[in-house]
Short mmCIF file of N, CA and C in Angstrom, two decimals:
data_model
loop_
_atom_site.label_atom_id
_atom_site.label_comp_id
_atom_site.label_asym_id
_atom_site.label_seq_id
_atom_site.Cartn_x
_atom_site.Cartn_y
_atom_site.Cartn_z
N PHE A 1 -27.53 -104.94 58.24
CA PHE A 1 -27.01 -105.06 57.63
C PHE A 1 -27.64 -104.97 56.17
N GLU A 2 -27.23 -104.05 55.44
CA GLU A 2 -27.56 -103.48 54.02
C GLU A 2 -26.65 -104.60 52.30
N PHE A 3 -28.16 -105.49 52.46
CA PHE A 3 -27.68 -106.54 50.62
C PHE A 3 -27.02 -105.92 49.45
N PHE A 4 -26.03 -106.52 49.07
CA PHE A 4 -25.78 -105.86 47.60
C PHE A 4 -26.93 -105.49 46.69
N SER A 5 -26.91 -105.50 45.55
CA SER A 5 -27.74 -105.12 45.12
C SER A 5 -28.27 -106.23 43.95
N THR A 6 -29.75 -106.38 44.62
CA THR A 6 -30.03 -107.64 43.40
C THR A 6 -31.85 -107.79 44.60
N ASP A 7 -32.38 -109.07 43.59
CA ASP A 7 -33.86 -109.11 42.88
C ASP A 7 -33.49 -110.35 44.17
N VAL A 8 -34.55 -110.09 45.12
CA VAL A 8 -34.42 -111.35 46.29
C VAL A 8 -35.70 -112.17 46.15
N SER A 9 -36.67 -111.78 45.19
CA SER A 9 -38.05 -111.90 45.09
C SER A 9 -38.18 -113.54 44.95
N ASN A 10 -39.82 -114.06 45.42
CA ASN A 10 -38.72 -115.73 45.09
C ASN A 10 -37.92 -116.50 45.24
N LYS A 11 -36.64 -115.68 45.77
CA LYS A 11 -35.63 -115.97 46.67
C LYS A 11 -35.51 -116.98 47.96
N ALA A 12 -35.60 -117.63 48.40
CA ALA A 12 -34.48 -117.96 49.77
C ALA A 12 -34.09 -116.84 50.42
N VAL A 13 -33.97 -116.45 51.77
CA VAL A 13 -32.98 -115.59 52.14
C VAL A 13 -32.49 -116.09 53.46
N LYS A 14 -31.59 -116.02 54.12
CA LYS A 14 -31.29 -117.35 54.91
C LYS A 14 -29.46 -116.99 55.64
N GLU A 15 -30.30 -116.21 56.40
CA GLU A 15 -28.48 -116.12 57.25
C GLU A 15 -27.84 -117.22 58.70
N PHE A 16 -26.67 -116.92 58.45
CA PHE A 16 -26.08 -118.10 60.03
C PHE A 16 -24.62 -117.09 60.62
N LEU A 17 -24.51 -117.07 60.84
CA LEU A 17 -22.94 -116.74 62.04
C LEU A 17 -22.04 -117.75 62.06
N TRP A 18 -21.12 -117.91 61.23
CA TRP A 18 -19.57 -118.65 61.45
C TRP A 18 -18.58 -118.73 62.01
N GLU A 19 -18.60 -118.71 63.48
CA GLU A 19 -18.17 -118.22 64.10
C GLU A 19 -16.57 -118.94 63.73
N ASN A 20 -14.94 -118.40 63.81
CA ASN A 20 -13.97 -118.85 64.54
C ASN A 20 -13.59 -119.95 62.92
N ALA A 21 -14.35 -118.98 62.18
CA ALA A 21 -13.81 -119.74 60.37
C ALA A 21 -11.67 -120.35 60.36
N SER A 22 -11.79 -121.36 60.06
CA SER A 22 -10.32 -121.45 59.93
C SER A 22 -9.36 -121.29 61.28
N GLY A 23 -10.47 -121.85 62.65
CA GLY A 23 -10.24 -121.79 63.96
C GLY A 23 -9.71 -120.83 64.78
N ASN A 24 -9.68 -119.13 63.86
CA ASN A 24 -9.18 -118.32 64.31
C ASN A 24 -10.46 -117.28 64.82
N VAL A 25 -10.32 -116.67 65.69
CA VAL A 25 -11.05 -116.04 66.14
C VAL A 25 -11.31 -114.13 65.72
N GLN A 26 -9.84 -114.17 65.21
CA GLN A 26 -10.80 -113.03 63.76
C GLN A 26 -11.17 -113.35 62.81
N PHE A 27 -11.81 -114.44 62.42
CA PHE A 27 -12.41 -115.04 61.08
C PHE A 27 -13.93 -115.12 61.52
N ASN A 28 -14.75 -114.28 61.88
CA ASN A 28 -15.89 -114.90 62.16
C ASN A 28 -17.14 -114.05 61.00
N PHE A 29 -17.99 -114.76 60.26
CA PHE A 29 -18.68 -114.32 58.77
C PHE A 29 -19.80 -114.64 58.65
N VAL A 30 -20.85 -113.75 58.33
CA VAL A 30 -22.93 -113.56 58.56
C VAL A 30 -22.34 -114.26 56.61
N VAL A 31 -22.68 -115.44 57.22
CA VAL A 31 -23.58 -117.13 55.48
C VAL A 31 -24.76 -115.95 55.54
N VAL A 32 -24.42 -116.01 54.05
CA VAL A 32 -26.46 -115.40 53.23
C VAL A 32 -26.60 -116.22 52.23
N GLN A 33 -27.69 -116.55 52.44
CA GLN A 33 -28.16 -117.15 51.22
C GLN A 33 -28.41 -116.97 50.92
N VAL A 34 -28.99 -116.76 49.17
CA VAL A 34 -29.78 -115.08 47.91
C VAL A 34 -30.39 -116.27 46.85
N GLY A 35 -31.37 -117.81 47.48
CA GLY A 35 -31.18 -118.68 46.40
C GLY A 35 -30.23 -119.59 46.21
N SER A 36 -29.71 -119.30 45.01
CA SER A 36 -28.51 -120.96 44.85
C SER A 36 -27.73 -119.89 45.30
N THR A 37 -27.23 -119.34 45.79
CA THR A 37 -24.84 -118.60 46.06
C THR A 37 -25.54 -118.46 47.43
N LEU A 38 -24.35 -118.93 48.10
CA LEU A 38 -24.23 -118.23 49.71
C LEU A 38 -22.83 -117.01 48.93
N HIS A 39 -23.62 -116.24 50.22
CA HIS A 39 -22.64 -114.97 50.41
C HIS A 39 -21.85 -115.26 51.66
N PHE A 40 -20.54 -114.22 51.65
CA PHE A 40 -19.90 -113.89 52.99
C PHE A 40 -19.60 -112.42 53.19
N TYR A 41 -19.54 -112.48 54.90
CA TYR A 41 -19.28 -110.63 55.15
C TYR A 41 -18.31 -111.52 56.38
N LEU A 42 -17.54 -110.12 56.58
CA LEU A 42 -16.71 -110.68 57.45
C LEU A 42 -17.46 -109.70 58.76
N LEU A 43 -17.26 -110.28 59.61
CA LEU A 43 -17.87 -109.56 61.07
C LEU A 43 -16.34 -108.56 61.40
N GLY A 44 -16.31 -107.39 61.32
CA GLY A 44 -14.73 -106.63 61.96
C GLY A 44 -15.98 -106.25 64.01
N ASP A 45 -14.82 -105.08 64.59
CA ASP A 45 -15.46 -104.83 65.61
C ASP A 45 -16.22 -103.67 65.34
N THR A 46 -15.52 -103.03 64.35
CA THR A 46 -16.35 -101.35 64.31
C THR A 46 -16.83 -100.96 62.69
N THR A 47 -17.23 -102.25 61.58
CA THR A 47 -17.03 -101.46 60.78
C THR A 47 -18.27 -102.08 60.52
N ALA A 48 -19.42 -101.31 59.72
CA ALA A 48 -20.60 -102.09 59.66
C ALA A 48 -20.16 -103.55 58.35
N VAL A 49 -21.55 -104.48 59.10
CA VAL A 49 -21.25 -105.42 58.43
C VAL A 49 -21.29 -105.54 56.78
N SER A 50 -22.23 -104.66 56.16
CA SER A 50 -22.97 -104.52 54.02
C SER A 50 -21.77 -104.23 53.83
N GLY A 51 -20.79 -103.48 54.19
CA GLY A 51 -19.46 -103.20 53.71
C GLY A 51 -17.91 -103.80 54.12
N GLN A 52 -18.15 -105.05 54.43
CA GLN A 52 -17.30 -106.23 54.51
C GLN A 52 -17.81 -107.53 53.24
N LYS A 53 -18.28 -106.94 52.66
CA LYS A 53 -18.03 -108.28 51.35
C LYS A 53 -17.17 -108.76 50.91
N LYS A 54 -17.52 -109.97 50.98
CA LYS A 54 -16.23 -110.93 50.26
C LYS A 54 -16.43 -110.92 49.09
N SER A 55 -15.49 -111.15 47.86
CA SER A 55 -15.33 -111.64 46.57
C SER A 55 -15.73 -112.95 46.39
N PHE A 56 -15.99 -114.34 46.91
CA PHE A 56 -15.87 -114.88 46.96
C PHE A 56 -17.33 -115.74 47.45
N THR A 57 -17.73 -115.99 46.51
CA THR A 57 -18.85 -116.68 46.62
C THR A 57 -19.69 -118.55 46.78
N VAL A 58 -20.39 -118.93 46.78
CA VAL A 58 -20.69 -119.84 46.80
C VAL A 58 -21.51 -120.77 46.28
N ASP A 59 -21.91 -121.23 44.36
CA ASP A 59 -22.93 -120.99 43.89
C ASP A 59 -23.38 -123.14 44.29
N LEU A 60 -24.40 -123.25 44.69
CA LEU A 60 -25.00 -124.09 45.17
C LEU A 60 -25.02 -124.68 43.39
N THR A 61 -25.92 -124.72 43.19
CA THR A 61 -26.44 -124.89 41.58
C THR A 61 -25.27 -126.08 41.05
N THR A 62 -24.02 -126.11 41.54
CA THR A 62 -22.80 -126.64 41.89
C THR A 62 -22.67 -128.01 42.11
N TYR A 63 -23.11 -127.84 43.12
CA TYR A 63 -24.09 -129.44 43.76
C TYR A 63 -25.16 -130.08 43.86
N LYS A 64 -25.91 -129.71 42.57
CA LYS A 64 -27.63 -130.08 42.69
C LYS A 64 -27.76 -131.21 42.18
N VAL A 65 -28.39 -131.80 42.72
CA VAL A 65 -29.22 -132.95 42.45
C VAL A 65 -29.27 -133.20 41.23
N ALA A 66 -29.34 -134.23 40.02
CA ALA A 66 -29.51 -134.04 38.59
C ALA A 66 -31.12 -134.24 38.90
N GLY A 67 -31.50 -133.55 37.92
CA GLY A 67 -33.72 -133.89 37.39
C GLY A 67 -34.42 -133.01 39.25
N SER A 68 -33.51 -132.79 39.83
CA SER A 68 -34.53 -131.80 40.95
C SER A 68 -34.44 -130.61 40.76
N PRO A 69 -35.44 -130.61 41.32
CA PRO A 69 -36.10 -129.04 41.14
C PRO A 69 -35.24 -127.16 41.30
N VAL A 70 -34.83 -126.05 41.35
CA VAL A 70 -34.03 -125.55 40.68
C VAL A 70 -34.28 -125.14 42.31
N LEU A 71 -32.97 -124.15 43.11
CA LEU A 71 -32.57 -124.30 44.67
C LEU A 71 -32.86 -123.56 45.41
N ASP A 72 -34.02 -122.09 44.12
CA ASP A 72 -33.47 -120.84 44.81
C ASP A 72 -34.61 -120.55 46.13
N ASP A 73 -35.86 -121.23 45.60
CA ASP A 73 -36.50 -120.87 46.59
C ASP A 73 -36.84 -121.81 48.25
N ILE A 74 -35.75 -122.45 48.71
CA ILE A 74 -35.73 -123.66 49.85
C ILE A 74 -34.63 -123.48 50.06
N GLU A 75 -34.66 -122.81 51.54
CA GLU A 75 -33.79 -122.64 52.52
C GLU A 75 -32.66 -123.60 52.76
N VAL A 76 -31.08 -123.20 52.52
CA VAL A 76 -30.49 -124.39 53.54
C VAL A 76 -30.08 -124.72 54.98
N SER A 77 -29.77 -125.61 55.11
CA SER A 77 -29.33 -125.96 56.80
C SER A 77 -27.98 -125.42 57.17
N TYR A 78 -27.40 -124.40 57.98
CA TYR A 78 -26.13 -124.23 58.39
C TYR A 78 -25.50 -125.01 59.43
N ALA A 79 -24.39 -125.74 59.22
CA ALA A 79 -24.11 -126.09 60.74
C ALA A 79 -22.40 -125.94 60.65
N VAL A 80 -21.49 -125.99 62.11
CA VAL A 80 -20.21 -125.87 62.17
C VAL A 80 -19.90 -127.01 62.94
N GLY A 81 -18.42 -127.51 62.18
CA GLY A 81 -18.18 -128.82 63.36
C GLY A 81 -16.81 -128.39 62.66
N LEU A 82 -15.39 -127.72 63.70
CA LEU A 82 -14.26 -128.46 63.48
C LEU A 82 -14.00 -127.02 62.68
N ASN A 83 -14.44 -125.39 63.26
CA ASN A 83 -14.39 -125.01 62.25
C ASN A 83 -14.75 -125.06 60.77
N TYR A 84 -14.92 -125.94 59.61
CA TYR A 84 -15.92 -126.31 59.07
C TYR A 84 -17.44 -124.97 58.88
N LEU A 85 -17.38 -125.04 57.61
CA LEU A 85 -19.48 -124.70 58.07
C LEU A 85 -19.56 -125.41 56.80
N PHE A 86 -21.18 -126.73 57.19
CA PHE A 86 -21.70 -127.29 55.96
C PHE A 86 -23.04 -126.87 55.92
N VAL A 87 -23.52 -127.06 54.80
CA VAL A 87 -23.58 -126.98 54.37
C VAL A 87 -25.41 -128.05 53.69
N ALA A 88 -26.13 -127.52 54.21
CA ALA A 88 -27.01 -129.03 53.29
C ALA A 88 -28.33 -128.34 52.87
N HIS A 89 -29.06 -129.48 51.98
CA HIS A 89 -30.57 -128.51 51.41
C HIS A 89 -31.19 -129.71 50.28
N PRO A 90 -32.70 -130.11 50.64
CA PRO A 90 -33.58 -130.67 49.73
C PRO A 90 -32.77 -131.33 48.99
N TYR A 91 -32.92 -130.43 47.60
CA TYR A 91 -32.15 -130.36 46.04
C TYR A 91 -30.56 -130.91 46.15
N MET A 92 -29.27 -130.02 46.81
CA MET A 92 -27.66 -130.93 46.64
C MET A 92 -27.28 -131.39 47.38
N GLU A 93 -26.14 -132.24 46.68
CA GLU A 93 -25.70 -133.30 47.60
C GLU A 93 -24.79 -132.41 48.44
N PRO A 94 -24.98 -133.07 49.63
CA PRO A 94 -24.28 -132.12 50.76
C PRO A 94 -22.79 -131.49 50.92
N ILE A 95 -22.64 -130.26 51.18
CA ILE A 95 -21.05 -129.93 51.56
C ILE A 95 -20.36 -128.95 52.18
N TYR A 96 -19.15 -129.32 52.78
CA TYR A 96 -18.72 -128.65 53.88
C TYR A 96 -17.39 -127.33 53.60
N ILE A 97 -17.36 -126.47 53.80
CA ILE A 97 -16.76 -125.54 53.35
C ILE A 97 -15.05 -124.78 54.34
N LYS A 98 -14.54 -124.62 53.52
CA LYS A 98 -13.10 -124.40 54.63
C LYS A 98 -12.79 -122.98 54.01
N TYR A 99 -12.39 -121.77 54.76
CA TYR A 99 -11.81 -120.91 55.15
C TYR A 99 -10.52 -120.54 55.40
N ASN A 100 -9.93 -119.74 54.09
CA ASN A 100 -8.43 -120.37 54.31
C ASN A 100 -7.43 -119.00 54.29
N PRO A 101 -7.55 -118.27 55.67
CA PRO A 101 -6.78 -117.06 56.05
C PRO A 101 -5.91 -116.51 54.99
N GLU A 102 -4.89 -117.16 54.57
CA GLU A 102 -3.86 -116.91 54.15
C GLU A 102 -4.41 -116.45 52.76
N THR A 103 -5.14 -117.05 52.02
CA THR A 103 -5.58 -116.84 50.96
C THR A 103 -6.83 -116.54 50.28
N ASP A 104 -7.47 -115.66 51.37
CA ASP A 104 -8.63 -115.14 52.04
C ASP A 104 -9.23 -116.13 50.73
N ASP A 105 -10.13 -116.94 51.00
CA ASP A 105 -10.77 -117.88 49.59
C ASP A 105 -11.23 -119.18 50.44
N LEU A 106 -12.19 -119.04 49.88
CA LEU A 106 -12.76 -120.89 50.54
C LEU A 106 -12.16 -122.19 49.74
N THR A 107 -12.63 -123.14 49.92
CA THR A 107 -12.27 -124.48 49.66
C THR A 107 -13.76 -125.24 49.12
N THR A 108 -14.36 -125.40 48.66
CA THR A 108 -15.70 -125.97 48.72
C THR A 108 -15.00 -127.28 48.61
N THR A 109 -16.19 -128.44 49.49
CA THR A 109 -15.71 -130.05 49.25
C THR A 109 -17.31 -130.57 49.62
N GLN A 110 -17.65 -131.34 48.51
CA GLN A 110 -19.33 -132.26 48.45
C GLN A 110 -18.70 -133.09 49.49
N ILE A 111 -19.68 -133.61 50.72
CA ILE A 111 -19.89 -134.84 51.23
C ILE A 111 -20.06 -136.27 49.96
N THR A 112 -19.30 -137.27 50.64
CA THR A 112 -19.27 -138.24 50.09
C THR A 112 -20.31 -138.92 51.13
N LEU A 113 -21.82 -139.49 50.90
CA LEU A 113 -22.57 -140.79 52.15
C LEU A 113 -22.74 -142.07 51.26
N GLU A 114 -22.80 -143.23 52.56
CA GLU A 114 -22.50 -144.32 51.31
C GLU A 114 -23.82 -144.75 52.45
N ILE A 115 -24.76 -145.76 50.96
CA ILE A 115 -26.19 -146.12 52.03
C ILE A 115 -25.64 -147.41 52.44
N PRO A 116 -25.90 -147.90 53.74
CA PRO A 116 -25.80 -149.33 54.02
C PRO A 116 -26.79 -150.16 53.26
N GLU A 117 -25.78 -151.78 53.36
CA GLU A 117 -26.15 -152.42 52.79
C GLU A 117 -27.85 -152.38 52.98
N ARG A 118 -27.80 -152.92 54.43
CA ARG A 118 -29.45 -153.59 54.43
C ARG A 118 -30.40 -152.28 53.94
N LEU A 119 -29.98 -151.42 53.55
CA LEU A 119 -31.61 -149.98 53.76
C LEU A 119 -31.22 -149.61 52.51
N LYS A 120 -30.23 -150.32 51.31
CA LYS A 120 -30.63 -149.68 50.00
C LYS A 120 -31.79 -150.74 49.24
N GLY A 121 -32.51 -149.95 48.45
CA GLY A 121 -34.17 -150.11 47.74
C GLY A 121 -35.06 -149.75 48.70
N ALA A 122 -34.60 -149.33 50.06
CA ALA A 122 -35.55 -148.80 50.80
C ALA A 122 -35.28 -147.27 50.56
N TYR A 123 -34.94 -146.80 50.52
CA TYR A 123 -33.64 -144.99 49.82
C TYR A 123 -33.70 -144.90 48.66
N THR A 124 -33.95 -144.18 47.87
CA THR A 124 -32.71 -143.58 46.44
C THR A 124 -31.77 -142.88 47.20
N GLU A 125 -30.60 -143.07 46.66
CA GLU A 125 -29.40 -142.79 47.42
C GLU A 125 -29.73 -141.16 47.87
N TYR A 126 -30.19 -140.47 47.42
CA TYR A 126 -30.24 -138.70 47.53
C TYR A 126 -31.11 -138.68 48.44
N ASP A 127 -32.43 -139.98 49.02
CA ASP A 127 -33.21 -139.36 50.25
C ASP A 127 -32.62 -139.53 51.32
N TYR A 128 -31.49 -140.99 51.03
CA TYR A 128 -31.00 -140.90 51.94
C TYR A 128 -29.39 -140.29 52.84
N ALA A 129 -29.34 -139.60 51.74
CA ALA A 129 -27.91 -138.64 51.83
C ALA A 129 -28.36 -137.80 52.82
N TYR A 130 -29.76 -136.85 52.08
CA TYR A 130 -29.91 -135.97 52.89
C TYR A 130 -30.62 -135.93 54.36
N ARG A 131 -31.31 -136.84 54.85
CA ARG A 131 -31.90 -137.05 56.00
C ARG A 131 -29.97 -137.73 56.49
N GLU A 132 -29.13 -138.67 55.97
CA GLU A 132 -28.57 -138.31 57.04
C GLU A 132 -27.41 -137.16 57.57
N VAL A 133 -27.48 -136.23 56.36
CA VAL A 133 -26.71 -135.10 56.59
C VAL A 133 -27.95 -134.56 57.97
N MET A 134 -28.81 -134.00 57.59
CA MET A 134 -29.74 -133.19 58.26
C MET A 134 -29.72 -133.88 59.81
N ASN A 135 -29.30 -135.69 59.53
CA ASN A 135 -29.45 -135.98 61.13
C ASN A 135 -28.50 -136.04 61.21
N TYR A 136 -27.66 -135.73 60.69
CA TYR A 136 -24.98 -135.23 61.26
C TYR A 136 -25.79 -134.03 62.22
N LEU A 137 -26.61 -132.69 61.64
CA LEU A 137 -26.26 -131.69 61.40
C LEU A 137 -27.04 -131.76 62.54
N THR A 138 -28.26 -131.96 63.40
CA THR A 138 -29.32 -131.22 64.04
C THR A 138 -29.07 -132.15 65.26
N LEU A 139 -28.43 -133.45 64.79
CA LEU A 139 -28.25 -134.79 66.30
C LEU A 139 -27.20 -135.12 66.55
N ASN A 140 -26.16 -134.40 66.41
CA ASN A 140 -24.62 -135.25 65.62
C ASN A 140 -24.45 -136.67 66.20
N ASN A 141 -25.01 -137.54 66.07
CA ASN A 141 -24.95 -138.96 66.01
C ASN A 141 -24.96 -139.64 64.84
N ARG A 142 -24.91 -139.25 63.96
CA ARG A 142 -24.51 -139.75 62.02
C ARG A 142 -22.34 -140.22 61.93
N LYS A 143 -22.70 -140.32 61.73
CA LYS A 143 -20.99 -140.07 61.36
C LYS A 143 -20.85 -140.10 59.88
N ILE A 144 -19.94 -139.11 59.42
CA ILE A 144 -19.93 -138.64 57.91
C ILE A 144 -19.17 -139.63 57.44
N VAL A 145 -18.51 -140.21 55.75
CA VAL A 145 -18.07 -141.16 55.41
C VAL A 145 -17.01 -141.28 54.69
N LYS A 146 -16.63 -139.55 55.08
CA LYS A 146 -16.05 -138.70 53.91
C LYS A 146 -16.02 -137.18 54.92
N THR A 147 -14.86 -137.06 56.17
CA THR A 147 -14.66 -136.80 56.73
C THR A 147 -13.74 -135.48 56.39
N PRO A 148 -13.93 -133.59 56.58
CA PRO A 148 -12.66 -132.90 56.53
C PRO A 148 -11.13 -133.02 56.88
N ASP A 149 -10.62 -132.81 56.09
CA ASP A 149 -8.84 -133.49 56.19
C ASP A 149 -8.68 -132.80 57.14
#
C-alpha cells in the first residue's frame, strides 16, 4: 500500500494488523507507526488499503516519559488482547487503544503499572514498567494492574 505524503527518513516505520477491533470482524486495521505517530487504515474486501486511511491518529509523544529521548527513531511493540491494541515503546508509558465503531474514533488509555515493594530501588519506575509490559505483551504471563474496562 502507499503512505500518505510524509518524510520517513530517520523515522521508525512499523506496521501491524489489528484484527477484530471492537470485537467485530468488519473492523480490521493496518496500524502504521511513522516516527511518533500511529496511523490507521481500514482493511476492506475490495478497496486498496491506501485509500482507506482513517482521519484519526495517535500521537505517542503524549505518553513520552519526561527526560527521555525522542520517540521517532525506535519502533513500538504491538499486541492485541480482548480486541484492544496494546502499544509499548522504551521511551513512553504503555497504552491500550479501543476502537468505537459507532463514533468511528479511538480511545487511548495509559496503562498504570506498580512496582512491587520488594523491587523498589532495583529499577526506576520507568525501567520496571517497560519490562513488565514487554513481558505481558510477549509472554502474557504478567498482570496489568489497571485492566481495560
